Structure formats: structure tokens, C-alpha cells
Amino acid sequence: MASYHHGNLSEALLDAAEVQIEAVGLEALSIRACAKAIGVTHSAAFRHYKNKRHLLTALATRSAHRMADAIQLSAEKTAQNKGFLETGLSYIDFAIQNPQQFRSVFREELIDADDGSYRLATARLAAQLGDGREQRSQPEPISEAALLAWSTVHGLACLSIDGSLESDISKADRMQFFRKTLQRLGPVLER
Amino acid sequence: MASYHHGNLSEALLDAAEVQIEAVGLEALSIRACAKAIGVTHSAAFRHYKNKRHLLTALATRSAHRMADAIQLSAEKTAQNKGFLETGLSYIDFAIQNPQQFRSVFREELIDADDGSYRLATARLAAQLGDGREQRSQPEPISEAALLAWSTVHGLACLSIDGSLESDISKADRMQFFRKTLQRLGPVLER
DNA sequence: GTAAAAAGTTTCCACCGGAAACATTGGGGC
DNA sequence: GCCCCAATGTTTCCGGTGGAAACTTTTTAC
């Protein structure tokens, strides 16, 4: 106990960062505060992440997988053909439940977008939106229908957590309204 | 010349901020750098904006109006009934041409979202998307169709400037692809 | 058992946003 | 025409931040 070496500081830093961003916002994340929460000097963090951007990239990667997991889970509970609607709604739901984590995934100016595992995680996420069956191999470009679905869902998520809809739709019936909105998309999502 | 009093420092600060964010990114904006670019002490800025958040709010407000102007201009050049397509495309185009300005408009964690003139500016923007004819009076909630249109366009803009589409669509034929994508929406945008 | 590498700490630096106290200026009332 | 005051800048200070460098402690490999 209370050993000099923490044991799993890199993971602990991510945990602390996750807590901190949901508390104070993604932009206000501070390495020093994360380190202090763990009981370690801020310099220790730089042994595991060469700079703040690398920490945020790791956080974004983990968040992307969390999100993909949540979506996958909801997809498995749903009939194959009604997949898109539930997938889209759980995409939005994750964003609303974990706004800062969601932001961390797409805030490329804060992260190293070329990072391999980050790209992998976001590719997985994107593939989930491109309707259930479409298992894209790498070089094949996204289809029109998939882009339409993804951008609509992504737009709803962004507008929701950015507060731009607050004067229009109350939080209570937001998801219901979103469901109806997404249902409209159905007819034009044919391949 | 070279007078002690600048004359129009608040505007000059916004101009400097606009230049700086497109150069170094919205999150990296520094009041000190803006002030230095103008040739003024950083403290002078606080005479005009009580803190950084207020500066960013003013910047967001101005950017929102710039964007609304650009959209309005393109709408006026277009046939009345084909309005949505061109409106949406110019929304996206503004975002791609001025990514940091676009971000500043919607980055509510950085600005004072309750500010009156900011709300006015974003309301104007939102109204433009809700198809040409629909002149929303304040308390009337957004329609399903309008939300669908707005969120799709907004999603495309966000995904574009965040680089999430880079591996899928080259920049060159991006707008063309977006046009085709948005055209699909037409049939389901009936009121 | 010891040498090297891994993982912490301490100390330093430049920069940042912001507060406070002071200096300069220009405009309005007399 | 003068003077006072409010507006606008400046200087100086503070605590917090990311990051580099040098040092210490621990773990691991041989």
C-alpha cells in the first residue's frame, strides 16, 4: 500500500480525466487536477502520456469504444430490420448521458487524429451507423444512405448537447420527438 | 496617430480573435495574443469584455450573423422552392470555409449562451434552416421536418470540419456528394 | 546481487486569465 | 478657456497550467 509506484497510473489517469471532464467540461480538463485526484505529481502523468493531447486522444479512444459498446448492446436487443432507428437513438442517448465523453471523441483539434487506435475506434463507430448489414471493408467509401443516417443522428446529438434546441423541445419529450424525426428518414435510406 | 486611446478596441479585438482562431484553433485563443497583435496590453481587453467568455460570446454572435448573411445571400440567388438544398449547402460551405468561426457559434461551453444578442443571432440562423416560408414566431416549437433538415445539415458540417469523413470522401467531390445526399431528403421534408 | 530501466518527485520556465492600482486622455459643464 | 470626471490604457501582481530537466526510488532481468 501507498507504494511509490502506483501500478496502473495510465488507466487511473483516464478514469480521473473522465470524472473531471463531466464535472468541469472538456476544455477545462487539467492534467494537474487529474494527478492530484490520484495523489500523484502532475509530472508523473507525462511518463505515460507525452503531452495533454495524447491523454485526450487515449480518452477519446476509450470513449469511442464505450459508445460503440452501448450501441452494439442496444442493437442486439432489437429486431434486425428495425436496427437503424434504435442504433441512432442510442447514439444520441449516449451523447446526452455522457456529453463530455461524446465531445471528446469528435473534438479533433484537441486530439491526435492520426493515432491508430483512435482511428480504429471511430471507424467502428461509423460502421455501426451505416445500417446493420453493411460491413464496410476499409477502402470502400461510405454510401449516401449511410452518410445521411449518420449525419442526421450526429447532428441531433450535437444540437442536443450544445443546448441549441432548448428553447424548442423540452428535455422530457426530446427522445420521443427524435424517434418520430428519425422515423421519417426510413423511406429514403434504401441503398 | 499612435494615440493613447485606440478608438475602436472592442471591434479590433474581435477582428484579431477571428484571425487568431482560424490560425491556431478556437481552444488556443489567447487574449494576450489578440491584444499584442493590436499593440495593446492584455489588460486593456478587460475594459471591453469582462472576461474571455464574453469575448468569445461576442465573437460567436458576430460569426452567427456572418453565417446567416452568407446563407441569406445564397437563398436570394435561388428559386423559392428549391430553397432548402441551397440553404443547406451554403450552411455547410460556410462551416468548411470558416471552421473555427462555425465552431465558435455552437461551442456553448465556451460562451455565455444566455446572452441576448447571441440568442438572437442563433435564432435567426435556425429560422433560415426551417425552410424558407416557415417564419417561426418565438414560442412555436420547431417542426419535425425542420429539425430533420437542420440536424442533417448540421451533422454534415460537423463531421466535415472534424475530419471524420476524410477517409471516406475526398475534399474535392465532397460538396457534390453532399448535394446528392441532401437531395435524398427532399421527399420526407413535407410539412 | 547488481545494473539498468521504469516510474515517481522536485524544481524550473513561459504563458495564461484576471484583479488592483495607477496613468493618460478626451469631452461636457461652467 | 478651464477643469473635472469618466473612459480607456498601463503596470504590476497573483495563482494556475502544460511541459522540460535533473534527480530519486523502485522494479525487473541477468
CSV table of N, CA and C in Angstrom, one decimal, chain A residues 13-161:
chain,number,residue,atom,x,y,z
A,13,LEU,N,-5.3,7.6,-14.7
A,13,LEU,CA,-5.4,9.0,-15.2
A,13,LEU,C,-6.6,9.1,-16.1
A,14,LEU,N,-6.9,8.1,-16.9
A,14,LEU,CA,-8.0,8.2,-17.8
A,14,LEU,C,-9.3,8.3,-17.0
A,15,ASP,N,-9.4,7.4,-15.9
A,15,ASP,CA,-10.6,7.5,-15.1
A,15,ASP,C,-10.8,8.8,-14.5
A,16,ALA,N,-9.7,9.4,-14.0
A,16,ALA,CA,-9.8,10.7,-13.3
A,16,ALA,C,-10.2,11.8,-14.4
A,17,ALA,N,-9.6,11.7,-15.5
A,17,ALA,CA,-9.9,12.6,-16.6
A,17,ALA,C,-11.4,12.5,-17.0
A,18,GLU,N,-11.9,11.3,-17.0
A,18,GLU,CA,-13.3,11.1,-17.4
A,18,GLU,C,-14.2,11.8,-16.3
A,19,VAL,N,-13.9,11.6,-15.1
A,19,VAL,CA,-14.7,12.2,-14.0
A,19,VAL,C,-14.6,13.7,-14.1
A,20,GLN,N,-13.4,14.2,-14.3
A,20,GLN,CA,-13.2,15.6,-14.4
A,20,GLN,C,-13.9,16.3,-15.5
A,21,ILE,N,-13.8,15.7,-16.7
A,21,ILE,CA,-14.5,16.4,-17.8
A,21,ILE,C,-16.0,16.5,-17.6
A,22,GLU,N,-16.6,15.5,-17.1
A,22,GLU,CA,-18.0,15.5,-16.9
A,22,GLU,C,-18.4,16.6,-15.8
A,23,ALA,N,-17.4,16.9,-14.9
A,23,ALA,CA,-17.6,17.8,-13.9
A,23,ALA,C,-17.4,19.3,-14.3
A,24,VAL,N,-16.3,19.5,-15.0
A,24,VAL,CA,-16.0,20.9,-15.4
A,24,VAL,C,-15.9,21.2,-16.8
A,25,GLY,N,-16.2,20.2,-17.7
A,25,GLY,CA,-16.2,20.4,-19.1
A,25,GLY,C,-14.9,20.0,-19.7
A,26,LEU,N,-15.0,19.6,-21.0
A,26,LEU,CA,-13.8,19.0,-21.7
A,26,LEU,C,-12.7,20.1,-21.8
A,27,GLU,N,-13.0,21.3,-22.1
A,27,GLU,CA,-11.9,22.3,-22.3
A,27,GLU,C,-11.2,22.7,-21.0
A,28,ALA,N,-11.9,22.4,-19.9
A,28,ALA,CA,-11.3,22.8,-18.6
A,28,ALA,C,-10.5,21.7,-18.0
A,29,LEU,N,-10.4,20.6,-18.7
A,29,LEU,CA,-9.6,19.5,-18.1
A,29,LEU,C,-8.1,19.9,-17.8
A,30,SER,N,-7.6,19.6,-16.7
A,30,SER,CA,-6.3,19.9,-16.3
A,30,SER,C,-5.5,18.7,-15.8
A,31,ILE,N,-4.4,18.5,-16.4
A,31,ILE,CA,-3.6,17.3,-16.0
A,31,ILE,C,-3.2,17.4,-14.5
A,32,ARG,N,-2.9,18.6,-14.1
A,32,ARG,CA,-2.6,18.7,-12.7
A,32,ARG,C,-3.7,18.3,-11.8
A,33,ALA,N,-4.9,18.6,-12.1
A,33,ALA,CA,-6.0,18.2,-11.3
A,33,ALA,C,-6.2,16.7,-11.3
A,34,CYS,N,-6.1,16.1,-12.5
A,34,CYS,CA,-6.2,14.7,-12.6
A,34,CYS,C,-5.2,14.0,-11.7
A,35,ALA,N,-3.9,14.5,-11.8
A,35,ALA,CA,-2.9,13.9,-11.0
A,35,ALA,C,-3.1,14.0,-9.5
A,36,LYS,N,-3.6,15.2,-9.1
A,36,LYS,CA,-3.9,15.5,-7.7
A,36,LYS,C,-4.9,14.5,-7.2
A,37,ALA,N,-6.0,14.3,-8.0
A,37,ALA,CA,-7.1,13.4,-7.6
A,37,ALA,C,-6.6,12.0,-7.3
A,38,ILE,N,-5.5,11.6,-8.0
A,38,ILE,CA,-5.0,10.3,-7.8
A,38,ILE,C,-4.0,10.3,-6.7
A,39,GLY,N,-3.4,11.4,-6.4
A,39,GLY,CA,-2.4,11.5,-5.3
A,39,GLY,C,-1.0,11.4,-5.9
A,40,VAL,N,-0.8,12.0,-7.0
A,40,VAL,CA,0.5,11.9,-7.7
A,40,VAL,C,0.9,13.2,-8.2
A,41,THR,N,2.1,13.4,-8.5
A,41,THR,CA,2.6,14.7,-9.0
A,41,THR,C,2.2,14.8,-10.5
A,42,HIS,N,1.9,16.0,-10.9
A,42,HIS,CA,1.5,16.2,-12.3
A,42,HIS,C,2.5,15.7,-13.3
A,43,SER,N,3.8,15.8,-12.9
A,43,SER,CA,4.8,15.4,-13.8
A,43,SER,C,4.8,13.8,-14.1
A,44,ALA,N,4.2,13.1,-13.1
A,44,ALA,CA,4.1,11.7,-13.3
A,44,ALA,C,3.3,11.3,-14.5
A,45,ALA,N,2.3,12.2,-14.8
A,45,ALA,CA,1.4,11.9,-15.9
A,45,ALA,C,2.2,11.9,-17.2
A,46,PHE,N,3.2,12.7,-17.3
A,46,PHE,CA,4.0,12.8,-18.6
A,46,PHE,C,4.9,11.6,-18.8
A,47,ARG,N,5.0,10.7,-17.8
A,47,ARG,CA,5.6,9.4,-18.1
A,47,ARG,C,4.8,8.5,-18.9
A,48,HIS,N,3.4,8.7,-18.9
A,48,HIS,CA,2.5,7.8,-19.5
A,48,HIS,C,1.9,8.4,-20.8
A,49,TYR,N,1.8,9.8,-20.8
A,49,TYR,CA,1.3,10.5,-22.0
A,49,TYR,C,2.2,11.6,-22.3
A,50,LYS,N,2.8,11.6,-23.4
A,50,LYS,CA,3.9,12.6,-23.6
A,50,LYS,C,3.4,14.0,-23.6
A,51,ASN,N,2.1,14.2,-23.8
A,51,ASN,CA,1.5,15.6,-23.5
A,51,ASN,C,0.0,15.5,-23.4
A,52,LYS,N,-0.6,16.6,-23.2
A,52,LYS,CA,-2.0,16.6,-22.9
A,52,LYS,C,-2.8,16.0,-24.1
A,53,ARG,N,-2.4,16.4,-25.2
A,53,ARG,CA,-3.1,15.9,-26.4
A,53,ARG,C,-3.1,14.3,-26.5
A,54,HIS,N,-2.0,13.7,-26.1
A,54,HIS,CA,-2.0,12.2,-26.1
A,54,HIS,C,-3.0,11.7,-25.0
A,55,LEU,N,-3.0,12.3,-23.9
A,55,LEU,CA,-4.0,11.9,-22.9
A,55,LEU,C,-5.4,12.0,-23.5
A,56,LEU,N,-5.7,13.1,-24.1
A,56,LEU,CA,-7.1,13.3,-24.6
A,56,LEU,C,-7.4,12.3,-25.7
A,57,THR,N,-6.3,12.0,-26.5
A,57,THR,CA,-6.5,11.0,-27.6
A,57,THR,C,-6.9,9.6,-27.0
A,58,ALA,N,-6.2,9.3,-25.9
A,58,ALA,CA,-6.5,8.0,-25.3
A,58,ALA,C,-7.9,8.0,-24.7
A,59,LEU,N,-8.3,9.1,-24.1
A,59,LEU,CA,-9.6,9.3,-23.5
A,59,LEU,C,-10.6,9.2,-24.6
A,60,ALA,N,-10.4,9.8,-25.7
A,60,ALA,CA,-11.4,9.8,-26.8
A,60,ALA,C,-11.5,8.4,-27.4
A,61,THR,N,-10.4,7.7,-27.5
A,61,THR,CA,-10.4,6.3,-28.0
A,61,THR,C,-11.3,5.4,-27.1
A,62,ARG,N,-11.0,5.6,-25.7
A,62,ARG,CA,-11.8,4.7,-24.8
A,62,ARG,C,-13.3,5.1,-24.9
A,63,SER,N,-13.6,6.4,-25.0
A,63,SER,CA,-15.0,6.8,-25.0
A,63,SER,C,-15.6,6.3,-26.3
A,64,ALA,N,-14.9,6.3,-27.4
A,64,ALA,CA,-15.5,5.8,-28.6
A,64,ALA,C,-15.9,4.4,-28.5
A,65,HIS,N,-15.0,3.6,-27.8
A,65,HIS,CA,-15.3,2.2,-27.6
A,65,HIS,C,-16.5,2.0,-26.7
A,66,ARG,N,-16.6,2.8,-25.6
A,66,ARG,CA,-17.7,2.8,-24.7
A,66,ARG,C,-19.0,3.0,-25.5
A,67,MET,N,-18.9,4.0,-26.3
A,67,MET,CA,-20.1,4.4,-27.1
A,67,MET,C,-20.5,3.2,-28.1
A,68,ALA,N,-19.5,2.7,-28.7
A,68,ALA,CA,-19.8,1.6,-29.7
A,68,ALA,C,-20.4,0.4,-28.9
A,69,ASP,N,-19.9,0.2,-27.7
A,69,ASP,CA,-20.4,-0.9,-26.9
A,69,ASP,C,-21.9,-0.7,-26.6
A,70,ALA,N,-22.2,0.5,-26.2
A,70,ALA,CA,-23.6,0.8,-25.9
A,70,ALA,C,-24.5,0.6,-27.1
A,71,ILE,N,-24.0,1.1,-28.2
A,71,ILE,CA,-24.8,0.9,-29.4
A,71,ILE,C,-25.0,-0.5,-29.8
A,72,GLN,N,-23.9,-1.2,-29.7
A,72,GLN,CA,-24.0,-2.7,-30.0
A,72,GLN,C,-24.9,-3.4,-29.1
A,73,LEU,N,-24.9,-3.1,-27.9
A,73,LEU,CA,-25.8,-3.7,-26.9
A,73,LEU,C,-27.3,-3.5,-27.3
A,74,SER,N,-27.6,-2.2,-27.6
A,74,SER,CA,-29.0,-1.9,-28.0
A,74,SER,C,-29.3,-2.6,-29.3
A,75,ALA,N,-28.4,-2.7,-30.2
A,75,ALA,CA,-28.7,-3.3,-31.5
A,75,ALA,C,-29.0,-4.8,-31.3
A,76,GLU,N,-28.3,-5.4,-30.3
A,76,GLU,CA,-28.5,-6.9,-30.1
A,76,GLU,C,-29.9,-7.1,-29.5
A,77,LYS,N,-30.5,-6.1,-28.9
A,77,LYS,CA,-31.8,-6.3,-28.3
A,77,LYS,C,-32.9,-6.0,-29.3
A,78,THR,N,-32.6,-5.7,-30.5
A,78,THR,CA,-33.5,-5.2,-31.4
A,78,THR,C,-33.7,-6.1,-32.7
A,79,ALA,N,-34.9,-6.1,-33.2
A,79,ALA,CA,-35.0,-6.8,-34.5
A,79,ALA,C,-34.1,-6.3,-35.5
A,80,GLN,N,-33.6,-7.2,-36.3
A,80,GLN,CA,-32.6,-6.9,-37.3
A,80,GLN,C,-33.0,-5.8,-38.2
A,81,ASN,N,-34.2,-5.8,-38.7
A,81,ASN,CA,-34.6,-4.8,-39.7
A,81,ASN,C,-34.9,-3.4,-39.2
A,82,LYS,N,-35.3,-3.3,-37.9
A,82,LYS,CA,-35.6,-2.0,-37.4
A,82,LYS,C,-34.3,-1.4,-36.7
A,83,GLY,N,-33.2,-2.0,-37.1
A,83,GLY,CA,-31.9,-1.6,-36.5
A,83,GLY,C,-31.6,-0.2,-36.5
A,84,PHE,N,-31.7,0.5,-37.6
A,84,PHE,CA,-31.2,1.9,-37.7
A,84,PHE,C,-31.8,2.8,-36.6
A,85,LEU,N,-33.1,2.7,-36.5
A,85,LEU,CA,-33.8,3.6,-35.5
A,85,LEU,C,-33.2,3.5,-34.1
A,86,GLU,N,-33.1,2.2,-33.6
A,86,GLU,CA,-32.6,2.0,-32.3
A,86,GLU,C,-31.1,2.4,-32.2
A,87,THR,N,-30.4,2.1,-33.2
A,87,THR,CA,-29.0,2.4,-33.2
A,87,THR,C,-28.8,3.9,-33.1
A,88,GLY,N,-29.6,4.6,-34.0
A,88,GLY,CA,-29.5,6.1,-34.0
A,88,GLY,C,-29.9,6.7,-32.6
A,89,LEU,N,-30.9,6.1,-32.1
A,89,LEU,CA,-31.4,6.7,-30.8
A,89,LEU,C,-30.4,6.4,-29.7
A,90,SER,N,-29.7,5.3,-29.7
A,90,SER,CA,-28.8,5.0,-28.6
A,90,SER,C,-27.5,5.8,-28.8
A,91,TYR,N,-27.2,6.1,-30.1
A,91,TYR,CA,-26.1,7.1,-30.4
A,91,TYR,C,-26.4,8.4,-29.7
A,92,ILE,N,-27.6,8.9,-29.9
A,92,ILE,CA,-28.0,10.2,-29.3
A,92,ILE,C,-28.0,10.1,-27.8
A,93,ASP,N,-28.6,9.0,-27.3
A,93,ASP,CA,-28.7,8.8,-25.9
A,93,ASP,C,-27.4,8.8,-25.2
A,94,PHE,N,-26.4,8.1,-25.8
A,94,PHE,CA,-25.0,8.1,-25.2
A,94,PHE,C,-24.5,9.6,-25.1
A,95,ALA,N,-24.7,10.3,-26.2
A,95,ALA,CA,-24.3,11.7,-26.2
A,95,ALA,C,-24.9,12.5,-25.1
A,96,ILE,N,-26.2,12.3,-24.9
A,96,ILE,CA,-26.9,13.1,-23.9
A,96,ILE,C,-26.5,12.7,-22.5
A,97,GLN,N,-26.3,11.4,-22.3
A,97,GLN,CA,-25.9,10.9,-21.0
A,97,GLN,C,-24.4,11.2,-20.6
A,98,ASN,N,-23.6,11.2,-21.6
A,98,ASN,CA,-22.2,11.5,-21.4
A,98,ASN,C,-21.6,12.5,-22.4
A,99,PRO,N,-22.2,13.8,-22.2
A,99,PRO,CA,-21.9,14.8,-23.2
A,99,PRO,C,-20.4,15.0,-23.4
A,100,GLN,N,-19.7,15.1,-22.3
A,100,GLN,CA,-18.2,15.4,-22.5
A,100,GLN,C,-17.5,14.3,-23.1
A,101,GLN,N,-17.8,13.1,-22.7
A,101,GLN,CA,-17.2,11.9,-23.4
A,101,GLN,C,-17.5,12.0,-24.9
A,102,PHE,N,-18.7,12.2,-25.2
A,102,PHE,CA,-19.1,12.3,-26.6
A,102,PHE,C,-18.3,13.3,-27.3
A,103,ARG,N,-18.2,14.5,-26.7
A,103,ARG,CA,-17.4,15.6,-27.3
A,103,ARG,C,-16.0,15.2,-27.5
A,104,SER,N,-15.4,14.5,-26.5
A,104,SER,CA,-14.0,14.1,-26.6
A,104,SER,C,-13.7,13.3,-27.8
A,105,VAL,N,-14.7,12.5,-28.2
A,105,VAL,CA,-14.5,11.6,-29.4
A,105,VAL,C,-14.3,12.4,-30.7
A,106,PHE,N,-15.0,13.5,-30.8
A,106,PHE,CA,-15.1,14.2,-32.0
A,106,PHE,C,-14.3,15.6,-32.0
A,107,ARG,N,-13.7,15.9,-30.9
A,107,ARG,CA,-13.0,17.2,-30.8
A,107,ARG,C,-11.6,17.1,-31.3
A,108,GLU,N,-11.5,17.0,-32.7
A,108,GLU,CA,-10.2,16.7,-33.2
A,108,GLU,C,-9.1,17.7,-33.0
A,109,GLU,N,-9.5,18.9,-32.7
A,109,GLU,CA,-8.5,19.9,-32.5
A,109,GLU,C,-7.8,19.7,-31.2
A,110,LEU,N,-8.3,18.8,-30.4
A,110,LEU,CA,-7.7,18.6,-29.1
A,110,LEU,C,-6.9,17.3,-29.1
A,111,ILE,N,-7.1,16.5,-30.1
A,111,ILE,CA,-6.5,15.2,-30.1
A,111,ILE,C,-5.6,14.9,-31.3
A,112,ASP,N,-5.0,13.8,-31.2
A,112,ASP,CA,-4.1,13.4,-32.3
A,112,ASP,C,-4.9,12.5,-33.2
A,113,ALA,N,-5.5,13.1,-34.3
A,113,ALA,CA,-6.5,12.3,-35.1
A,113,ALA,C,-5.8,11.2,-35.9
A,114,ASP,N,-4.5,11.3,-36.0
A,114,ASP,CA,-3.8,10.2,-36.8
A,114,ASP,C,-3.5,9.0,-36.0
A,115,ASP,N,-3.7,9.1,-34.7
A,115,ASP,CA,-3.4,7.9,-33.8
A,115,ASP,C,-4.2,6.7,-34.3
A,116,GLY,N,-3.5,5.6,-34.4
A,116,GLY,CA,-4.0,4.4,-35.0
A,116,GLY,C,-5.2,3.8,-34.2
A,117,SER,N,-5.1,3.7,-32.9
A,117,SER,CA,-6.2,3.1,-32.2
A,117,SER,C,-7.4,4.0,-32.1
A,118,TYR,N,-7.1,5.3,-32.2
A,118,TYR,CA,-8.2,6.3,-32.2
A,118,TYR,C,-9.0,6.1,-33.5
A,119,ARG,N,-8.3,6.0,-34.6
A,119,ARG,CA,-9.0,5.8,-35.9
A,119,ARG,C,-9.8,4.5,-35.9
A,120,LEU,N,-9.2,3.5,-35.4
A,120,LEU,CA,-9.9,2.2,-35.3
A,120,LEU,C,-11.2,2.4,-34.6
A,121,ALA,N,-11.2,3.0,-33.4
A,121,ALA,CA,-12.4,3.2,-32.6
A,121,ALA,C,-13.4,3.9,-33.3
A,122,THR,N,-13.1,5.0,-34.0
A,122,THR,CA,-14.1,5.9,-34.6
A,122,THR,C,-14.6,5.1,-35.9
A,123,ALA,N,-13.7,4.4,-36.5
A,123,ALA,CA,-14.2,3.6,-37.7
A,123,ALA,C,-15.2,2.6,-37.3
A,124,ARG,N,-15.0,2.0,-36.1
A,124,ARG,CA,-16.0,1.0,-35.6
A,124,ARG,C,-17.3,1.7,-35.4
A,125,LEU,N,-17.3,2.9,-34.8
A,125,LEU,CA,-18.5,3.7,-34.5
A,125,LEU,C,-19.2,4.0,-35.8
A,126,ALA,N,-18.4,4.5,-36.8
A,126,ALA,CA,-19.1,4.9,-38.1
A,126,ALA,C,-19.7,3.7,-38.7
A,127,ALA,N,-19.0,2.6,-38.7
A,127,ALA,CA,-19.6,1.4,-39.3
A,127,ALA,C,-20.9,1.0,-38.7
A,128,GLN,N,-21.1,1.2,-37.4
A,128,GLN,CA,-22.3,0.8,-36.8
A,128,GLN,C,-23.5,1.6,-37.3
A,129,LEU,N,-23.2,2.8,-37.7
A,129,LEU,CA,-24.3,3.7,-38.2
A,129,LEU,C,-24.7,3.4,-39.6
A,130,GLY,N,-23.8,2.9,-40.4
A,130,GLY,CA,-24.1,2.6,-41.8
A,130,GLY,C,-24.9,1.3,-41.9
A,131,ASP,N,-26.0,1.4,-41.2
A,131,ASP,CA,-27.0,0.3,-41.1
A,131,ASP,C,-26.4,-1.1,-40.8
A,132,GLY,N,-27.1,-1.9,-40.2
A,132,GLY,CA,-26.6,-3.1,-39.6
A,132,GLY,C,-25.8,-4.0,-40.6
A,133,ARG,N,-26.4,-4.3,-41.7
A,133,ARG,CA,-25.8,-5.3,-42.6
A,133,ARG,C,-24.5,-4.9,-43.2
A,134,GLU,N,-24.4,-3.6,-43.5
A,134,GLU,CA,-23.3,-3.1,-44.3
A,134,GLU,C,-22.0,-3.2,-43.5
A,135,GLN,N,-21.2,-4.2,-43.8
A,135,GLN,CA,-20.0,-4.4,-43.1
A,135,GLN,C,-18.8,-3.9,-44.0
A,136,ARG,N,-18.5,-2.6,-43.9
A,136,ARG,CA,-17.6,-1.9,-44.8
A,136,ARG,C,-16.2,-2.5,-44.6
A,137,SER,N,-15.6,-2.9,-45.7
A,137,SER,CA,-14.2,-3.1,-45.7
A,137,SER,C,-13.5,-1.8,-45.9
A,138,GLN,N,-12.3,-1.7,-45.5
A,138,GLN,CA,-11.6,-0.4,-45.3
A,138,GLN,C,-11.8,0.6,-46.5
A,139,PRO,N,-11.3,0.3,-47.7
A,139,PRO,CA,-11.2,1.4,-48.7
A,139,PRO,C,-12.6,1.8,-49.3
A,140,GLU,N,-13.6,0.9,-49.2
A,140,GLU,CA,-14.9,1.2,-49.8
A,140,GLU,C,-15.5,2.5,-49.2
A,141,PRO,N,-15.8,3.5,-50.0
A,141,PRO,CA,-16.3,4.7,-49.4
A,141,PRO,C,-17.7,4.6,-48.8
A,142,ILE,N,-18.0,5.5,-48.0
A,142,ILE,CA,-19.3,5.4,-47.3
A,142,ILE,C,-20.4,5.7,-48.4
A,143,SER,N,-21.5,5.0,-48.1
A,143,SER,CA,-22.6,5.2,-49.1
A,143,SER,C,-23.4,6.4,-48.7
A,144,GLU,N,-24.2,6.9,-49.7
A,144,GLU,CA,-25.0,8.1,-49.5
A,144,GLU,C,-26.0,7.9,-48.3
A,145,ALA,N,-26.6,6.7,-48.4
A,145,ALA,CA,-27.6,6.4,-47.4
A,145,ALA,C,-27.0,6.4,-46.0
A,146,ALA,N,-25.8,5.8,-45.9
A,146,ALA,CA,-25.2,5.7,-44.6
A,146,ALA,C,-24.8,7.1,-44.1
A,147,LEU,N,-24.3,7.9,-45.0
A,147,LEU,CA,-23.9,9.2,-44.6
A,147,LEU,C,-25.1,10.0,-44.1
A,148,LEU,N,-26.2,9.9,-44.8
A,148,LEU,CA,-27.4,10.6,-44.5
A,148,LEU,C,-27.8,10.2,-43.1
A,149,ALA,N,-27.8,8.9,-42.8
A,149,ALA,CA,-28.2,8.4,-41.5
A,149,ALA,C,-27.3,8.9,-40.4
A,150,TRP,N,-26.0,8.8,-40.7
A,150,TRP,CA,-25.0,9.2,-39.7
A,150,TRP,C,-25.1,10.7,-39.4
A,151,SER,N,-25.1,11.5,-40.4
A,151,SER,CA,-25.1,12.9,-40.2
A,151,SER,C,-26.3,13.4,-39.5
A,152,THR,N,-27.5,12.8,-39.8
A,152,THR,CA,-28.7,13.2,-39.1
A,152,THR,C,-28.6,13.0,-37.6
A,153,VAL,N,-28.2,11.7,-37.3
A,153,VAL,CA,-28.1,11.3,-35.9
A,153,VAL,C,-27.0,12.2,-35.2
A,154,HIS,N,-25.9,12.3,-35.9
A,154,HIS,CA,-24.8,13.1,-35.3
A,154,HIS,C,-25.3,14.6,-35.1
A,155,GLY,N,-26.0,15.1,-36.0
A,155,GLY,CA,-26.5,16.5,-35.9
A,155,GLY,C,-27.4,16.6,-34.7
A,156,LEU,N,-28.3,15.7,-34.6
A,156,LEU,CA,-29.3,15.7,-33.4
A,156,LEU,C,-28.5,15.7,-32.1
A,157,ALA,N,-27.5,14.8,-32.1
A,157,ALA,CA,-26.7,14.7,-30.8
A,157,ALA,C,-26.0,16.0,-30.5
A,158,CYS,N,-25.4,16.5,-31.5
A,158,CYS,CA,-24.6,17.8,-31.3
A,158,CYS,C,-25.6,18.9,-30.9
A,159,LEU,N,-26.6,19.1,-31.6
A,159,LEU,CA,-27.6,20.2,-31.3
A,159,LEU,C,-28.1,20.0,-29.9
A,160,SER,N,-28.4,18.7,-29.5
A,160,SER,CA,-28.9,18.5,-28.2
A,160,SER,C,-27.9,18.9,-27.1
A,161,ILE,N,-26.7,18.4,-27.1
A,161,ILE,CA,-25.8,18.7,-26.0
A,161,ILE,C,-25.3,20.1,-26.1
